Amino acid sequence: MGPTSNPERSSSLCFLAFLIVILWCGSGNAFYLPGSYMRTYTEGENIWVKVNSLTSIETELPFGYYTLPYCYPQGGIKKSAENLGELLMGDQIDNSPYRFRVNVNESLYLCTTNPLNEHEVKLLKQRTHDLYQVNMILDNLPVRRFTEPNGVVIQWTGFPVGYIPSGSSEAYIINHLKFKVLVHEYEGRGTQIMTTGEEGMGMITETDGKNSGYEIVGFEVVPCSVKRDPEAMLKLNMYDKVDSVNCPLELDKSQTIREQERISFTYEVVFVKSDIRWPSRWDAYLKMGGARVHWFSIMNSLMVIFFLAGIVFVIFLRTVRRDLTRYEELDKESQAQMNEELSGWKLVVGDVFREPTCSKLLCVMVGDGIQITGMAVVTIVFAALGFMSPASRGMLLTGMIILYLFLGIVAGYVGVRLWRTIKGGSDGWRSVCWSTACFFPGIVFVVLTVLNFILWGSKSTGALPISLYFTLLSLWFCISVPLTLIGGFIGTRAEEIQFPIRTNQIPREIPARKYPSWLLVLGAGTLPFGTLFIELFFILSSIWLGRFYYVFGFLLVVFLLLVIVCAEVSVVLTYMHLCVEDWRWWWKAFYASGSVALYVFLYSINYLVFDLRSLSGPVSAILYLGYSLIMATAIMLSTGTIGFLMSFYFVHYLFSSVKID
């Protein structure tokens, strides 16, 4: 009665809690999960545009909006509170002088600059030449613009600082913005919303009980360059009305960037009612083409999996089972005689569990690999379920960092337990824990420090401030390291994994081979890479070309297929090495699947050369390669760990079936 009562009680409590949540959610008209805080605006209410860092796909170096001679807000510049992910991504969100009044169409004057000096002209021309984009945000929605090259409509986020017409040496600045704000007229009795908020804080709120209001569901812009009379403009005050203008096509009516030139900034806004509802307002940003390509990637991966599964099936059910059955049917004398006559994996029973070289490093890398894999699985699952909303900037990266820190307990446990299995005791477990806690974060810290010095030298907002460095170090040593030590301590108390056979004192000589075994190991990485490379293209495009990536459902499927392929490849390679009497399988099992990282890094270089041809300057290339190196290292540790653990289970199962004195 006792053992069964607890599960029944737990099930009853879970069901009761579920009913309470459902009934509680039913008290409102809707329940949105997740997103940013839905706010309704009244007619004529002031709303303010925010500005983010200037970005460019040519340099990948973000700069602050007010590094250029733009109009300042009347109350001064105020920075928005930013989370850890936004700071690491180089976002710098400030207030701006752009003010809209809900449902009021107007054309307004902002300011006229002082005569441009040589430095400002040089900076504006440089930012224009490097294709820098101005990124604005209204009610947490980034501004969009549309272009139609060759009749094809292309959507962009942000608008250029300026432009240089083909065949012209003059640069022209964007100084007049034609905004279109899409609003949805809302009527409701109060809606409960589960949100992540602009600052990324989870909360459940209830909207005001107002019967009507306006929700902002779209934010678009048409950028123009308009030459104004500076003398007439100087007589105006900020937010004075000006005449609405169309974007001039003639260059002599556009505003050039020259020394001693005064630039007048104006804007106009039009509010348009829309049928788009607030929960669907991000759909326009997250639409990604190429669904057929994603499905092709999955089908390609399934073919590889079935091919490898067939090989594993043959190994297990035909070769191994047949050999084990014949081996067990013989008496001891016949087994001894058979051992002298047979060759292959059956001859390395006394060496297969011999301690590998650099065993401590192997334990450390497997521990870190488990930590990275766990972080990736939880992040992708939560993102696929919609918990990582793009409305909460930086939350994806922040969530990954927090998950990695708290999964240190798992890394310490796995690393120390593997260490005990190899060594047969717990001596030195603290050293293993410290190395596990510092190995991958140490690599990331060194690479980021080098890149940060480069960003500091370029005065980019992508450079991490010193305060953030201390924050990251505090999180590392106050959370990750202690949890890793706790996990290691638990690992010392866990049941030891016993090897099924004893290891001989004298190592068996490995027969000479015609080709190096590492060549086969490196070649094995092409199969997992075939599963990954199509999705990798979309991920790289979202990172380096400023596109949104939100097909986490596809990514989850591809990740699961990658895990299966890595496991199968590693098992097949391990069996092949044992069949040629090579008992040094530990590291080869790790790198059989981990070698996919080499191809990922080479593909990143290929992407840099052929898809990021606009990337200019050695600084941008060094940044790209540095971040690609971090990504490749994480993939190596994750995929290598998956392959190693599967091979360890395979070898343990295989030789536990062999009877030997």
Coordinates of C-alpha atoms in Angstrom, one line a residue, residues 50-351:
K50 CA 13.6 53.8 -29.5
V51 CA 16.9 53.3 -31.4
N52 CA 19.2 50.4 -31.3
S53 CA 22.9 50.1 -32.4
L54 CA 23.8 50.8 -36.0
T55 CA 24.7 47.5 -37.7
S56 CA 26.3 46.4 -40.9
I57 CA 26.6 43.0 -42.7
E58 CA 29.9 44.3 -44.1
T59 CA 31.8 44.9 -40.9
E60 CA 29.8 43.1 -38.2
L61 CA 30.9 45.9 -35.8
P62 CA 27.9 47.6 -34.1
F63 CA 28.1 51.3 -33.2
G64 CA 25.9 53.5 -31.1
Y65 CA 23.1 55.5 -32.8
Y66 CA 24.4 58.8 -31.4
T67 CA 27.9 58.3 -32.7
L68 CA 26.5 60.0 -35.8
P69 CA 25.2 63.6 -35.9
Y70 CA 21.6 62.8 -35.4
C71 CA 19.0 64.8 -33.4
Y72 CA 19.0 64.4 -29.6
P73 CA 15.8 63.9 -27.6
Q74 CA 14.7 67.0 -25.6
G75 CA 15.3 65.3 -22.2
G76 CA 18.7 63.9 -23.1
I77 CA 19.8 60.4 -24.0
K78 CA 18.5 57.7 -21.7
K79 CA 19.6 54.1 -22.1
S80 CA 17.1 51.2 -21.7
A81 CA 17.9 48.5 -19.2
E82 CA 19.4 45.6 -21.0
N83 CA 19.7 41.9 -20.1
L84 CA 22.9 39.8 -20.3
G85 CA 22.1 38.5 -23.8
E86 CA 21.6 42.0 -25.3
L87 CA 24.9 43.2 -23.8
L88 CA 26.7 40.2 -25.3
M89 CA 25.1 40.8 -28.7
G90 CA 26.2 44.4 -28.7
D91 CA 22.7 46.0 -28.5
Q92 CA 22.6 49.5 -27.2
I93 CA 18.9 50.7 -27.0
D94 CA 18.4 54.4 -26.4
N95 CA 15.5 56.8 -26.5
S96 CA 15.0 59.0 -29.5
P97 CA 13.2 62.3 -30.4
Y98 CA 10.8 60.5 -32.7
R99 CA 7.3 61.0 -31.2
F100 CA 4.0 59.7 -32.5
R101 CA 0.5 60.5 -31.4
V102 CA -1.8 57.5 -31.8
N103 CA -4.1 57.8 -34.9
V104 CA -2.8 61.3 -35.7
N105 CA -1.2 61.6 -39.1
E106 CA 1.3 64.4 -39.2
S107 CA 4.6 65.6 -40.7
L108 CA 7.0 67.1 -38.2
Y109 CA 10.4 68.9 -38.0
L110 CA 13.1 67.6 -35.6
C111 CA 16.2 69.6 -35.8
T112 CA 19.0 71.1 -38.0
T113 CA 22.6 70.2 -37.3
N114 CA 25.5 72.5 -37.0
P115 CA 27.6 72.8 -40.1
L116 CA 29.3 69.4 -40.6
N117 CA 33.0 69.3 -39.8
E118 CA 35.6 67.1 -41.5
H119 CA 35.4 64.3 -38.9
E120 CA 31.6 64.1 -39.1
V121 CA 31.6 64.1 -42.9
K122 CA 34.3 61.3 -42.9
L123 CA 32.3 59.3 -40.4
L124 CA 29.0 59.6 -42.3
K125 CA 30.6 58.7 -45.6
Q126 CA 32.3 55.7 -44.0
R127 CA 29.1 54.4 -42.4
T128 CA 27.3 54.9 -45.7
H129 CA 30.0 53.1 -47.6
D130 CA 29.9 50.2 -45.1
L131 CA 26.1 49.9 -45.6
Y132 CA 25.3 50.6 -41.9
Q133 CA 21.6 50.3 -41.0
V134 CA 19.6 52.4 -38.5
N135 CA 17.5 50.1 -36.3
M136 CA 14.4 51.6 -34.7
I137 CA 11.9 50.0 -32.3
L138 CA 8.3 50.9 -31.6
D139 CA 6.3 49.1 -28.9
N140 CA 9.0 46.4 -29.1
L141 CA 8.6 45.9 -32.9
P142 CA 11.6 46.6 -35.1
V143 CA 11.0 48.9 -38.1
R144 CA 10.7 47.2 -41.5
R145 CA 11.3 48.5 -45.0
F146 CA 10.7 47.0 -48.4
T147 CA 12.7 47.1 -51.6
E148 CA 11.8 45.7 -55.1
P149 CA 15.0 44.8 -57.0
N150 CA 14.1 43.2 -60.3
G151 CA 10.4 43.1 -59.3
V152 CA 11.0 40.9 -56.2
V153 CA 9.8 42.3 -52.9
I154 CA 12.5 42.0 -50.2
Q155 CA 11.9 42.8 -46.5
W156 CA 14.6 44.4 -44.4
T157 CA 14.8 45.5 -40.8
G158 CA 16.1 49.0 -40.4
F159 CA 17.1 51.5 -43.0
P160 CA 20.4 52.7 -44.4
V161 CA 22.4 55.7 -43.0
G162 CA 22.7 56.9 -46.5
Y163 CA 23.4 55.8 -50.0
I164 CA 26.0 56.3 -52.8
P165 CA 24.4 56.2 -56.3
S166 CA 26.1 54.1 -58.9
G167 CA 28.5 56.2 -61.0
S168 CA 28.5 59.0 -58.4
S169 CA 31.2 60.1 -56.0
E170 CA 28.8 61.9 -53.7
A171 CA 27.2 60.3 -50.6
Y172 CA 23.6 61.2 -49.6
I173 CA 22.2 61.0 -46.1
I174 CA 18.7 59.7 -45.1
N175 CA 17.2 62.7 -43.3
H176 CA 13.4 62.3 -43.9
L177 CA 11.5 59.2 -42.7
K178 CA 8.0 58.3 -43.8
F179 CA 6.6 56.0 -41.1
K180 CA 3.5 53.8 -41.4
V181 CA 2.2 52.4 -38.1
L182 CA -0.3 49.5 -38.3
V183 CA -2.8 49.5 -35.5
H184 CA -5.6 47.1 -34.5
E185 CA -8.6 48.5 -32.8
Y186 CA -9.1 46.4 -29.6
E187 CA -12.2 45.8 -27.6
G188 CA -12.2 43.6 -24.6
R189 CA -13.1 43.1 -21.0
G190 CA -9.6 42.4 -19.7
T191 CA -7.2 39.8 -21.0
Q192 CA -4.7 37.7 -19.0
I193 CA -1.4 37.5 -20.6
M194 CA 1.7 35.5 -19.7
T195 CA 4.6 37.6 -20.9
T196 CA 8.3 37.7 -21.0
G197 CA 8.3 41.5 -21.1
E198 CA 10.7 43.9 -22.9
E199 CA 13.2 43.3 -20.1
G200 CA 12.8 39.6 -20.2
M201 CA 11.1 39.2 -16.9
G202 CA 8.3 36.6 -16.7
M203 CA 5.0 37.9 -15.5
I204 CA 1.3 37.4 -15.7
T205 CA -0.7 40.6 -16.2
E206 CA -4.2 41.6 -16.8
T207 CA -5.0 44.4 -19.3
D208 CA -7.1 47.3 -18.3
G209 CA -10.8 47.0 -18.3
K210 CA -11.2 49.6 -21.0
N211 CA -13.6 48.8 -23.7
S212 CA -11.4 50.0 -26.5
G213 CA -8.0 51.0 -27.5
Y214 CA -5.4 50.6 -30.2
E215 CA -2.7 47.9 -30.4
I216 CA 0.4 48.5 -32.5
V217 CA 0.8 45.5 -34.9
G218 CA 3.2 46.8 -37.5
F219 CA 5.9 49.4 -38.0
E220 CA 7.2 50.3 -41.5
V221 CA 9.4 53.1 -42.9
V222 CA 10.2 54.6 -46.3
P223 CA 13.6 56.4 -46.0
C224 CA 14.2 59.5 -48.1
S225 CA 17.0 62.0 -48.7
V226 CA 15.4 65.5 -49.0
K227 CA 17.4 68.8 -49.4
R228 CA 15.8 71.4 -47.2
D229 CA 16.5 75.2 -46.9
P230 CA 18.5 75.3 -43.6
E231 CA 17.7 79.0 -43.1
A232 CA 14.0 78.3 -43.1
M233 CA 14.3 75.2 -41.0
L234 CA 16.3 77.0 -38.3
K235 CA 13.3 79.2 -37.6
L236 CA 11.3 76.1 -36.6
N237 CA 11.1 74.4 -33.2
M238 CA 11.1 70.6 -32.6
Y239 CA 7.8 69.1 -33.5
D240 CA 6.6 72.0 -35.6
K241 CA 4.6 71.0 -38.6
V242 CA 6.2 70.8 -42.1
D243 CA 4.8 70.0 -45.5
S244 CA 4.7 66.3 -46.4
V245 CA 7.0 65.4 -49.3
N246 CA 7.6 62.5 -51.6
C247 CA 11.0 60.9 -51.9
P248 CA 12.8 62.8 -54.6
L249 CA 14.3 60.8 -57.4
E250 CA 16.5 63.7 -58.6
L251 CA 19.9 63.8 -57.0
D252 CA 20.0 67.6 -56.9
K253 CA 17.0 67.5 -54.6
S254 CA 18.6 65.0 -52.2
Q255 CA 20.8 66.0 -49.2
T256 CA 24.5 65.5 -49.9
I257 CA 27.1 64.8 -47.2
R258 CA 29.6 67.7 -47.4
E259 CA 31.6 69.9 -45.1
Q260 CA 29.9 73.0 -43.7
E261 CA 26.6 71.5 -44.9
R262 CA 23.6 71.8 -42.4
I263 CA 21.3 68.8 -42.4
S264 CA 17.6 69.1 -41.4
F265 CA 15.9 66.0 -40.1
T266 CA 12.1 65.6 -40.5
Y267 CA 9.6 62.8 -40.5
E268 CA 6.0 62.0 -41.1
V269 CA 3.8 59.3 -39.7
V270 CA 0.6 57.7 -41.0
F271 CA -1.6 55.3 -38.9
V272 CA -3.4 52.6 -40.8
K273 CA -6.0 50.3 -39.3
S274 CA -5.2 46.6 -39.7
D275 CA -6.9 43.2 -39.2
I276 CA -3.7 41.7 -37.8
R277 CA -4.2 40.8 -34.1
W278 CA -1.6 41.5 -31.5
P279 CA -0.5 37.8 -31.0
S280 CA 0.2 37.5 -34.7
R281 CA 2.1 40.8 -35.2
W282 CA 5.5 39.0 -35.3
D283 CA 4.5 36.6 -38.0
A284 CA 5.6 39.1 -40.7
Y285 CA 9.1 39.1 -39.2
L286 CA 9.4 35.3 -38.6
K287 CA 8.3 34.1 -42.0
M288 CA 11.2 32.1 -43.4
G289 CA 11.3 30.8 -46.9
G290 CA 12.8 27.5 -47.9
A291 CA 10.5 25.1 -46.0
R292 CA 11.1 22.5 -48.7
V293 CA 14.9 22.9 -48.1
H294 CA 14.4 22.1 -44.5
W295 CA 12.3 19.0 -45.3
F296 CA 15.0 17.9 -47.9
S297 CA 17.6 18.2 -45.1
I298 CA 15.5 16.0 -42.8
M299 CA 14.9 13.4 -45.6
N300 CA 18.6 13.4 -46.4
S301 CA 19.4 12.8 -42.7
L302 CA 16.8 10.0 -42.5
M303 CA 18.5 8.2 -45.4
V304 CA 21.9 8.4 -43.7
I305 CA 20.3 7.1 -40.4
F306 CA 18.6 4.1 -42.1
F307 CA 21.9 3.3 -43.9
L308 CA 23.9 3.4 -40.7
A309 CA 21.1 1.6 -38.8
G310 CA 21.3 -1.2 -41.3
I311 CA 25.1 -1.6 -40.7
V312 CA 24.5 -1.5 -36.9
F313 CA 21.7 -4.1 -37.3
V314 CA 24.1 -6.4 -39.2
I315 CA 26.8 -6.0 -36.6
F316 CA 24.6 -6.8 -33.7
L317 CA 22.2 -9.4 -35.0
R318 CA 24.4 -11.3 -37.4
T319 CA 28.1 -10.9 -36.7
V320 CA 28.3 -10.3 -32.9
R321 CA 25.4 -12.5 -32.0
R322 CA 26.6 -15.3 -34.2
D323 CA 30.1 -15.1 -32.8
L324 CA 28.9 -15.0 -29.2
T325 CA 26.6 -17.9 -29.7
R326 CA 29.4 -20.1 -31.2
Y327 CA 31.8 -18.9 -28.4
E328 CA 29.4 -19.8 -25.6
E329 CA 28.6 -23.2 -27.0
L330 CA 32.2 -24.4 -26.7
D331 CA 33.8 -25.8 -23.5
K332 CA 36.7 -24.1 -21.9
E333 CA 39.4 -26.1 -23.7
S334 CA 37.8 -25.4 -27.0
Q335 CA 37.5 -21.7 -26.1
A336 CA 41.2 -21.5 -25.3
Q337 CA 42.0 -23.2 -28.7
M338 CA 39.5 -20.9 -30.5
N339 CA 41.2 -17.9 -28.9
E340 CA 44.5 -18.9 -30.5
E341 CA 42.9 -19.4 -33.9
L342 CA 40.5 -16.5 -34.1
S343 CA 41.2 -12.9 -34.9
G344 CA 39.3 -9.7 -34.5
W345 CA 37.5 -8.1 -31.6
K346 CA 37.5 -11.3 -29.6
L347 CA 41.3 -11.1 -29.2
V348 CA 41.4 -7.8 -27.4
V349 CA 39.3 -8.8 -24.4
G350 CA 42.3 -8.3 -22.1
D351 CA 43.1 -4.8 -23.4

